[in-house]
Coordinates of C-alpha atoms in Angstrom, one line a residue:
Chain A
M1 CA 15.4 24.1 -1.2
A2 CA 13.6 27.3 -1.3
V3 CA 14.7 29.9 -3.9
F4 CA 14.8 33.6 -2.9
S5 CA 13.3 35.6 -5.7
S6 CA 11.1 38.6 -6.6
L7 CA 7.4 38.1 -6.2
A8 CA 6.9 38.4 -10.0
E9 CA 9.5 35.6 -10.5
A10 CA 8.0 33.3 -7.9
V11 CA 4.5 33.6 -9.3
A12 CA 5.7 33.2 -12.9
A13 CA 7.7 30.1 -12.0
N14 CA 5.1 28.3 -9.8
I15 CA 1.6 29.3 -10.8
R16 CA 0.4 28.3 -14.3
D17 CA -2.8 28.7 -16.2
G18 CA -5.2 25.9 -15.2
D19 CA -3.5 25.1 -12.0
T20 CA -5.1 24.2 -8.7
V21 CA -3.9 26.8 -6.3
A22 CA -4.5 27.2 -2.6
F23 CA -3.9 30.7 -1.2
E24 CA -4.4 30.0 2.5
G25 CA -4.4 31.8 5.8
F26 CA -7.4 31.4 8.0
T27 CA -8.4 35.1 8.5
H28 CA -4.8 35.7 9.5
L29 CA -1.6 36.0 7.3
I30 CA -3.7 36.1 4.1
P31 CA -1.3 36.4 1.1
F32 CA -2.8 39.6 -0.5
A33 CA 0.5 40.6 -2.2
A34 CA 0.9 37.3 -3.9
V35 CA -2.7 37.3 -5.1
H36 CA -2.3 40.8 -6.6
E37 CA 0.8 39.6 -8.4
T38 CA -1.1 36.6 -9.8
I39 CA -3.8 39.0 -11.0
R40 CA -1.2 41.3 -12.6
Q41 CA 0.2 38.3 -14.5
K42 CA -3.3 37.5 -15.8
R43 CA -3.4 33.8 -14.8
R44 CA -6.5 32.1 -16.2
D45 CA -8.6 29.0 -15.6
L46 CA -7.4 28.6 -12.1
H47 CA -9.0 26.1 -9.7
L48 CA -8.8 28.0 -6.4
V49 CA -9.1 26.2 -3.1
R50 CA -9.5 28.1 0.2
M51 CA -11.7 27.6 3.3
T52 CA -12.8 31.3 3.5
P53 CA -12.4 32.9 0.0
D54 CA -12.2 36.3 1.6
L55 CA -11.5 39.5 -0.4
I56 CA -8.6 37.8 -2.2
Y57 CA -10.8 35.4 -4.1
D58 CA -13.4 38.1 -4.7
Q59 CA -10.7 40.0 -6.5
L60 CA -9.4 36.9 -8.5
I61 CA -12.9 35.9 -9.4
G62 CA -13.9 39.4 -10.5
M63 CA -10.8 39.8 -12.6
G64 CA -11.7 36.6 -14.5
C65 CA -8.8 34.4 -13.3
V66 CA -11.0 31.6 -11.9
R67 CA -12.7 28.5 -13.4
K68 CA -13.6 26.6 -10.3
L69 CA -13.7 27.3 -6.6
T70 CA -13.4 24.8 -3.7
F71 CA -14.5 26.5 -0.5
S72 CA -16.4 26.3 2.7
W73 CA -17.5 29.9 3.7
G74 CA -17.7 32.6 1.0
G75 CA -18.5 35.9 2.8
N76 CA -16.8 39.1 3.9
P77 CA -16.4 38.2 7.6
G78 CA -18.6 40.3 9.9
V79 CA -19.6 42.6 6.9
G80 CA -21.7 40.6 4.5
S81 CA -21.4 39.3 0.9
L82 CA -18.5 38.8 -1.5
H83 CA -20.2 40.6 -4.3
R84 CA -17.8 39.5 -7.1
F85 CA -18.2 35.8 -6.0
R86 CA -22.0 36.3 -5.9
D87 CA -22.0 37.9 -9.3
A88 CA -20.1 35.0 -10.8
V89 CA -22.5 32.4 -9.2
E90 CA -25.7 34.3 -9.8
N91 CA -25.0 35.9 -13.2
D92 CA -21.9 34.1 -14.6
W93 CA -19.9 37.4 -14.6
P94 CA -17.2 37.8 -15.7
R95 CA -17.4 34.0 -16.5
P96 CA -19.3 31.0 -15.1
L97 CA -17.8 29.7 -11.8
E98 CA -17.8 26.0 -11.0
V99 CA -18.5 25.5 -7.3
D100 CA -17.2 22.6 -5.1
E101 CA -18.7 23.5 -1.8
H102 CA -17.9 22.0 1.6
S103 CA -18.0 22.6 5.3
H104 CA -15.0 23.9 7.3
A105 CA -14.6 20.5 9.0
A106 CA -14.5 18.7 5.7
L107 CA -12.0 21.1 4.1
A108 CA -9.8 21.1 7.2
N109 CA -9.8 17.3 7.1
A110 CA -9.1 17.4 3.4
Y111 CA -6.0 19.6 3.8
E112 CA -4.7 17.4 6.5
A113 CA -5.3 14.3 4.4
G114 CA -3.4 16.0 1.5
A115 CA -0.4 16.6 3.8
A116 CA -0.6 13.0 4.9
G117 CA -0.5 11.8 1.3
L118 CA -3.9 10.2 1.5
P119 CA -6.4 10.2 -1.3
C120 CA -9.3 11.2 0.9
A121 CA -10.4 12.4 4.3
I122 CA -12.9 10.8 6.6
L123 CA -15.0 12.6 9.1
R124 CA -18.2 12.5 11.1
G125 CA -19.8 15.2 9.0
Y126 CA -22.6 16.5 6.8
R127 CA -25.2 14.4 8.7
G128 CA -28.8 15.3 7.9
T129 CA -27.8 18.0 5.4
Q130 CA -28.2 18.5 1.7
H131 CA -24.6 19.0 0.8
G132 CA -24.0 15.5 -0.6
S133 CA -27.0 15.9 -3.0
V134 CA -25.4 18.9 -4.8
N135 CA -21.7 17.9 -4.6
P136 CA -20.4 14.6 -6.0
N137 CA -17.2 15.2 -4.0
I138 CA -19.1 14.3 -0.8
K139 CA -19.5 10.6 -0.4
S140 CA -19.6 8.1 2.5
V141 CA -17.6 5.2 3.7
T142 CA -18.4 2.5 6.3
C143 CA -15.9 1.9 9.1
P144 CA -14.7 -1.7 8.6
F145 CA -14.4 -2.1 12.4
T146 CA -17.6 -0.5 13.8
G147 CA -19.9 -0.3 10.8
E148 CA -20.3 3.5 11.4
V149 CA -21.1 5.4 8.2
L150 CA -18.8 8.4 7.8
A151 CA -18.4 11.2 5.3
A152 CA -15.5 11.1 2.8
V153 CA -14.1 13.9 0.7
P154 CA -11.1 14.0 -1.6
S155 CA -7.9 15.2 -0.1
I156 CA -6.5 18.6 -1.2
R157 CA -3.2 18.3 -3.1
A158 CA -2.8 21.6 -4.9
D159 CA -0.3 22.3 -7.7
C160 CA 0.8 25.3 -5.7
A161 CA 0.1 26.5 -2.2
V162 CA 0.7 30.2 -1.4
I163 CA 1.0 31.5 2.2
H164 CA 2.3 34.5 4.0
A165 CA 4.4 34.0 7.2
Q166 CA 6.1 36.2 9.8
K167 CA 9.7 35.2 9.1
A168 CA 12.2 33.2 7.1
D169 CA 15.9 32.7 7.8
R170 CA 18.5 33.1 5.1
K171 CA 18.3 29.4 4.2
G172 CA 14.6 29.8 3.6
N173 CA 13.2 28.0 6.7
V174 CA 9.8 29.6 7.4
F175 CA 8.3 30.4 10.8
L176 CA 4.7 31.3 11.4
E177 CA 2.7 31.8 14.6
G178 CA -0.7 33.0 15.9
I179 CA -3.8 31.6 14.2
V180 CA -2.0 29.1 11.9
G181 CA -5.1 27.8 10.2
V182 CA -4.4 25.2 7.6
Q183 CA -1.2 26.7 6.1
K184 CA 1.2 23.9 7.1
E185 CA -1.2 21.3 5.7
A186 CA -1.7 23.3 2.5
V187 CA 2.0 23.6 1.9
L188 CA 2.9 20.0 2.8
G189 CA 0.0 18.7 0.5
A190 CA 1.0 20.8 -2.5
K191 CA 3.5 20.1 -5.3
R192 CA 5.0 23.6 -5.1
A193 CA 4.7 26.4 -2.5
I194 CA 5.3 30.1 -2.5
V195 CA 5.8 31.8 0.9
T196 CA 5.9 35.6 1.3
V197 CA 7.3 36.8 4.6
E198 CA 7.3 40.0 6.7
E199 CA 11.1 39.7 7.0
V200 CA 14.1 37.6 6.3
V201 CA 16.4 37.3 9.3
D202 CA 19.8 35.8 10.1
D203 CA 18.3 33.5 12.7
L204 CA 14.7 32.6 13.6
G205 CA 15.7 33.2 17.2
D206 CA 14.4 31.8 20.4
V207 CA 11.3 29.9 19.1
S208 CA 9.6 27.1 21.0
P209 CA 10.7 23.6 20.0
N210 CA 7.1 23.0 19.0
A211 CA 6.8 26.1 16.8
C212 CA 5.2 25.9 13.4
I213 CA 8.2 25.7 11.1
L214 CA 8.3 24.8 7.4
P215 CA 11.8 23.7 6.5
S216 CA 13.4 25.3 3.4
W217 CA 13.1 22.0 1.5
T218 CA 9.3 22.0 1.8
V219 CA 9.0 25.4 0.0
S220 CA 9.7 26.3 -3.6
A221 CA 10.1 30.1 -3.3
V222 CA 10.5 32.6 -0.4
V223 CA 9.8 36.3 -1.1
E224 CA 10.2 39.1 1.4
V225 CA 7.1 41.3 1.1
P226 CA 6.7 43.5 4.2
G227 CA 3.0 44.2 4.8
G228 CA 2.1 41.5 2.3
A229 CA -0.9 40.3 4.3
H230 CA -2.6 43.6 4.5
P231 CA -5.6 44.2 5.0
S232 CA -5.5 40.9 7.0
Y233 CA -2.9 40.9 9.7
A234 CA 0.4 39.5 10.8
H235 CA 0.5 38.5 14.5
G236 CA 3.3 40.4 16.2
Y237 CA 3.5 42.9 13.3
Y238 CA 0.3 44.7 12.3
K239 CA -3.4 44.4 13.1
R240 CA -6.3 43.5 10.8
D241 CA -7.5 46.5 8.9
N242 CA -11.2 46.0 9.7
A243 CA -12.1 49.4 8.1
Y244 CA -10.7 48.1 4.8
Y245 CA -12.9 45.0 5.0
K246 CA -15.9 47.3 5.7
A247 CA -15.0 49.5 2.8
W248 CA -14.8 46.5 0.4
E249 CA -18.6 46.2 0.7
D250 CA -18.9 49.3 -1.5
I251 CA -15.9 48.7 -3.7
G252 CA -16.9 45.2 -4.6
R253 CA -20.6 45.7 -5.1
E254 CA -20.7 47.3 -8.6
R255 CA -18.7 45.9 -11.6
E256 CA -17.4 49.3 -12.8
V257 CA -16.4 50.5 -9.4
F258 CA -14.6 47.2 -8.7
L259 CA -12.7 47.3 -12.1
K260 CA -11.6 50.9 -11.6
W261 CA -10.4 50.1 -8.1
M262 CA -8.5 47.1 -9.2
E263 CA -6.8 49.0 -12.1
E264 CA -5.7 51.7 -9.7
H265 CA -4.8 49.7 -6.6
V266 CA -3.6 46.4 -8.1
M267 CA -2.8 46.5 -11.9
R268 CA -0.7 49.7 -11.7
Q269 CA 1.0 48.7 -8.4
G270 CA 3.7 46.3 -7.3
P271 CA 4.6 44.5 -4.1
D272 CA 6.2 47.7 -2.7
A273 CA 2.7 49.1 -2.3
F274 CA 2.3 46.8 0.8
K275 CA 5.3 48.3 2.5
R276 CA 3.4 51.2 4.1
H277 CA 1.3 48.7 6.0
A278 CA 4.3 46.9 7.4
M279 CA 4.9 47.4 11.1
K280 CA 6.5 45.4 13.8
A281 CA 4.9 45.4 17.3
A282 CA 7.2 46.6 20.0
Chain B
M1 CA -35.7 50.6 33.8
A2 CA -33.7 51.9 30.8
D3 CA -35.1 51.8 27.3
F4 CA -33.8 49.0 25.2
S5 CA -34.0 47.9 21.6
P6 CA -35.4 44.5 20.5
T7 CA -31.9 43.5 19.4
E8 CA -30.5 44.3 22.8
M9 CA -33.3 42.2 24.4
M10 CA -32.4 39.4 22.1
T11 CA -28.7 39.6 22.9
V12 CA -29.3 39.8 26.6
A13 CA -31.8 36.9 26.6
A14 CA -29.3 34.8 24.6
A15 CA -26.5 35.6 26.9
R16 CA -28.5 34.5 30.0
V17 CA -28.7 30.9 28.9
L18 CA -25.0 30.4 29.1
R19 CA -23.3 29.2 32.3
N20 CA -19.9 29.8 33.8
E21 CA -18.9 26.1 33.3
D22 CA -19.9 25.9 29.7
V23 CA -17.5 25.2 26.9
C24 CA -19.1 27.0 23.9
F25 CA -18.3 27.0 20.2
V26 CA -19.2 30.6 19.1
G27 CA -20.6 31.6 15.7
I28 CA -19.7 35.1 14.4
G29 CA -22.2 38.0 14.7
M30 CA -25.0 37.9 17.1
P31 CA -23.8 34.6 18.8
S32 CA -20.4 36.2 19.4
A33 CA -22.1 39.3 21.0
A34 CA -24.2 37.1 23.3
C35 CA -21.4 34.8 24.3
N36 CA -19.1 37.7 25.2
L37 CA -21.8 39.5 27.1
A38 CA -22.2 36.3 29.2
R39 CA -18.5 36.2 29.8
L40 CA -18.4 39.9 30.8
S41 CA -21.4 39.6 33.1
H42 CA -22.5 36.4 34.9
A43 CA -20.2 33.8 33.4
P44 CA -16.7 35.1 33.7
D45 CA -15.0 31.7 33.4
I46 CA -16.9 30.4 30.4
T47 CA -14.7 28.8 27.7
L48 CA -15.4 30.5 24.4
I49 CA -14.0 28.7 21.3
Y50 CA -13.9 30.1 17.8
E51 CA -13.3 28.0 14.7
S52 CA -10.0 29.8 14.0
G53 CA -8.5 27.6 16.7
T54 CA -8.7 29.9 19.7
I55 CA -9.6 28.2 22.9
A56 CA -10.8 30.1 26.0
T57 CA -10.5 33.5 24.4
K58 CA -11.4 36.7 26.2
P59 CA -11.6 39.5 23.6
D60 CA -12.0 43.0 24.9
V61 CA -13.8 44.0 21.7
L62 CA -16.1 41.9 19.5
P63 CA -14.1 40.4 16.6
L64 CA -15.3 41.3 13.1
S65 CA -14.1 38.0 11.7
I66 CA -13.7 34.7 13.6
G67 CA -10.0 35.1 13.4
D68 CA -9.2 38.6 14.5
G69 CA -5.9 39.0 16.3
E70 CA -7.7 39.9 19.6
L71 CA -9.0 36.3 19.8
C72 CA -5.5 34.7 19.6
E73 CA -3.8 37.3 21.8
T74 CA -6.3 36.7 24.7
A75 CA -6.7 32.9 24.3
L76 CA -5.5 30.2 26.6
A77 CA -4.3 28.3 23.5
T78 CA -4.5 28.5 19.7
V79 CA -4.5 25.3 17.8
S80 CA -4.5 24.7 14.0
V81 CA -7.9 24.6 12.2
P82 CA -7.7 20.8 11.5
E83 CA -7.0 20.2 15.2
M84 CA -9.9 22.4 16.2
F85 CA -12.4 20.5 14.1
R86 CA -11.0 17.0 14.6
Y87 CA -9.9 16.8 18.2
W88 CA -12.0 19.4 20.0
L89 CA -15.3 19.5 18.0
Q90 CA -15.6 16.0 16.5
G91 CA -13.8 14.6 19.6
G92 CA -16.9 15.7 21.6
R93 CA -15.1 18.2 23.9
I94 CA -17.5 21.1 23.4
N95 CA -20.9 21.0 25.1
R96 CA -22.6 24.1 23.6
G97 CA -22.7 25.6 20.2
F98 CA -24.2 29.0 19.5
L99 CA -25.3 29.6 16.0
G100 CA -27.2 32.1 13.8
A101 CA -28.9 31.5 10.5
A102 CA -30.3 33.1 7.3
Q103 CA -33.3 30.8 7.3
L104 CA -34.7 28.5 10.0
D105 CA -37.6 26.1 9.7
R106 CA -40.1 24.7 12.3
F107 CA -37.7 21.9 13.3
A108 CA -34.8 24.4 13.7
N109 CA -32.9 23.2 10.6
I110 CA -30.6 25.9 9.3
N111 CA -30.0 27.4 5.8
T112 CA -27.0 29.6 5.3
T113 CA -26.3 28.4 1.7
V114 CA -28.7 29.8 -0.9
I115 CA -32.0 31.5 -1.4
G116 CA -33.6 29.9 -4.5
P117 CA -32.4 26.8 -6.3
Y118 CA -28.8 25.7 -5.5
G119 CA -27.7 25.6 -9.2
K120 CA -29.1 29.0 -10.0
P121 CA -29.6 30.8 -6.7
K122 CA -31.5 34.1 -6.4
V123 CA -29.1 35.0 -3.5
R124 CA -25.8 33.2 -3.0
L125 CA -25.2 33.2 0.8
P126 CA -21.8 32.6 2.4
G127 CA -22.3 28.8 2.9
S128 CA -21.8 26.5 5.8
G129 CA -18.5 27.4 7.5
G130 CA -18.3 25.3 10.6
A131 CA -22.1 25.0 11.2
P132 CA -22.9 21.5 9.8
E133 CA -20.5 19.8 12.2
I134 CA -21.0 22.3 15.1
A135 CA -24.8 21.5 14.8
T136 CA -24.2 17.7 15.2
S137 CA -21.0 17.5 17.3
C138 CA -21.7 20.0 20.1
G139 CA -23.7 18.6 23.0
E140 CA -26.5 21.1 22.6
I141 CA -27.2 24.0 20.3
F142 CA -28.6 27.5 20.9
I143 CA -29.7 29.6 18.0
V144 CA -30.0 33.4 18.1
M145 CA -31.4 35.4 15.1
A146 CA -33.9 38.2 14.3
Q147 CA -37.4 37.0 13.5
S148 CA -39.2 37.7 10.3
K149 CA -41.3 35.9 7.6
R150 CA -38.2 35.9 5.4
S151 CA -36.0 34.2 8.0
F152 CA -38.5 31.8 9.7
V153 CA -39.8 29.9 6.7
D154 CA -42.1 27.0 6.0
K155 CA -39.5 25.3 3.8
L156 CA -35.8 25.9 3.7
D157 CA -34.3 26.5 0.2
F158 CA -31.3 24.3 1.4
V159 CA -30.6 22.3 4.5
T160 CA -27.1 23.5 5.5
S161 CA -27.1 22.3 9.1
L162 CA -29.3 19.7 10.8
G163 CA -31.7 20.8 13.5
H164 CA -34.3 18.2 14.3
G165 CA -34.7 17.1 10.6
K166 CA -38.3 16.1 9.9
G167 CA -39.1 16.1 13.6
G168 CA -39.6 13.4 16.3
D169 CA -36.6 11.1 16.4
D170 CA -35.4 12.0 12.9
R171 CA -32.2 13.4 14.3
Q172 CA -31.3 10.1 15.9
K173 CA -32.2 8.3 12.6
Q174 CA -29.6 10.4 10.9
G175 CA -27.0 8.8 13.2
V176 CA -26.7 11.9 15.4
T177 CA -26.5 11.4 19.2
T178 CA -26.3 15.0 20.4
K179 CA -29.3 17.0 21.5
G180 CA -29.4 19.6 18.7
P181 CA -31.2 22.9 19.1
T182 CA -32.8 23.2 22.5
L183 CA -33.5 26.9 22.4
V184 CA -34.1 29.7 19.8
V185 CA -33.9 33.3 20.9
T186 CA -35.2 36.0 18.6
D187 CA -35.9 39.7 19.0
L188 CA -39.5 38.9 19.8
C189 CA -39.6 35.6 21.8
I190 CA -38.1 32.4 23.1
M191 CA -38.9 29.1 21.4
Q192 CA -38.1 25.6 22.4
P193 CA -38.7 22.3 20.6
D194 CA -41.7 20.2 21.7
P195 CA -40.3 17.3 23.8
V196 CA -41.9 14.7 21.4
T197 CA -42.6 16.3 18.0
K198 CA -39.5 18.6 18.2
E199 CA -41.5 21.4 16.5
L200 CA -40.5 24.8 17.7
T201 CA -43.0 26.2 20.2
V202 CA -43.0 29.7 21.7
T203 CA -42.5 29.4 25.4
G204 CA -41.8 33.0 26.3
L205 CA -42.4 36.5 25.0
H206 CA -40.1 39.5 25.4
P207 CA -41.7 42.5 27.2
G208 CA -44.4 44.3 25.2
V209 CA -44.5 41.6 22.4
T210 CA -47.9 40.0 21.6
P211 CA -48.4 36.5 20.3
E212 CA -50.0 38.0 17.1
Q213 CA -46.8 39.9 16.4
V214 CA -44.8 36.7 16.7
A215 CA -47.2 34.7 14.5
A216 CA -47.0 37.5 11.9
A217 CA -43.2 37.3 11.8
T218 CA -43.3 33.5 11.1
G219 CA -43.7 31.7 7.8
W220 CA -45.6 28.7 9.3
A221 CA -48.6 28.3 11.7
L222 CA -46.5 28.7 14.8
K223 CA -47.4 26.8 18.0
F224 CA -47.5 28.5 21.4
A225 CA -47.2 26.9 24.8
P226 CA -50.3 27.1 27.0
E227 CA -48.5 29.2 29.6
L228 CA -46.1 31.9 28.2
T229 CA -43.4 33.4 30.4
E230 CA -42.4 37.0 30.0
T231 CA -38.7 37.5 29.5
P232 CA -37.3 39.8 32.3
P233 CA -36.2 43.0 30.6
P234 CA -32.4 43.7 30.4
S235 CA -31.1 45.0 33.7
D236 CA -29.2 48.3 33.9
A237 CA -26.1 46.3 34.5
E238 CA -26.6 44.0 31.5
L239 CA -27.3 47.0 29.2
A240 CA -24.3 48.9 30.5
V241 CA -21.9 46.0 29.7
L242 CA -23.4 45.3 26.3
R243 CA -23.3 49.0 25.2
A244 CA -19.8 49.4 26.4
L245 CA -18.8 46.3 24.5
H246 CA -20.4 47.6 21.3
Q247 CA -18.8 51.1 21.8
R248 CA -15.3 49.6 22.3
T249 CA -15.9 47.5 19.2
N250 CA -17.1 50.4 17.0
E251 CA -14.1 52.5 18.0
A252 CA -11.7 49.6 17.3
H253 CA -13.1 49.1 13.8
Q254 CA -12.9 52.7 12.7
P255 CA -10.2 53.7 10.1
K256 CA -7.0 54.9 11.8
A257 CA -6.7 58.6 11.7
A258 CA -3.0 58.4 10.6
E259 CA -3.8 56.5 7.4

């Protein structure tokens, strides 16, 4: 059953040095507050998994928390580079970064295979490309029925998955909607899961019978962090802060500017800093 | 006729190739602008699909990311990302893919991974995203990108997504049954693969562009068709729709005055 706790307690209890952690949310419901808490707790040697590293992994990488990155698209969407990610790959700063690079299709399949308890995912992918020549985690299998050669990648079964969702009820059942990405798969494939939510409610209300629900017993910790996905967005609550994503280009480019910004906006803050971004659509 | 920029010409020329009945997987950036221009002009019922899982989306402003809220709010349906890639893309339901690239070679293979060696890159680019499987699972691929010697190169630093491989029937030899890139639209010209060799060949020039200009912006000895068409310039109506779309987008992405 999910435990309700503070964000600091949830991170301390569920994310350890050296863990494989998937902070997910495909452009939507990105768990910024939980990432900032992880940075404040100075976790080290993490193996991070995420389809689109986004600003959160730029911040974790730049703050020296990360040993290895499994990903499929490492940019600032619509803006350009993730400069901290690039600095780690191109110049080993602040430390060398091991890269396990895939396509979106492969990682989406790998998350689904993880949730399904399978050791690997099989897809019609990577054909005619060089990915397999640089990543030993991309192999092939032959279909025993048709003889078709298909790509195989290891499934993703993280030590801890971290997601942000719209709501939880008081028992810790979690509800999310909108672009749901790979969040359900990341949680069901992981040993432990932290979910931050916009609000905890008495009753999830009149949701569709097919709604995306993670029952309380699939989640380790639920934390109410209003605005916790900012500058990404929460469908039905607040919009994506595209101006912030554009501003990151200048914040992230230089090491000194980045470190100063992180000190001021992350290290000296707490989850309450996200509250001012919380808003519920009428 | 209104004045127009080379980028506007490229976007308009790319939009024109889409049809009302197309089901199109949309890449972010220039492809997204072209696809939405098509939807807002001659192809109002086109089905636009973004990899975030949004099916038949009709955004009023261009999304900055492939998962902006606008895409979900205006979509017919939003599915999970594994479902998008497995059932809809790999399942063969999508007949067009519209992609951009950092580097392109003469057989329309795409690099969006690195400039320089993979292990020690000079420039680490974002990587593949959905492109490797879009390039092989969509019925047919259109590519739109600005042309320069840096982007149209003799040899890719990394093959992220398959075009026509080494040319000829190499694509089929890789086990791929879809058509692959059939059209490349740049800010200077239109290219199509030769029917046999699959080498990109210039078949049309945009207004005021010379073959010498195109050759100078290409990193290999580019072939030209014997008869070159001239791309009709953007109409007033096309330009009005495109500029209004960009204006709405810029306003939507400004910082909020209240914050």
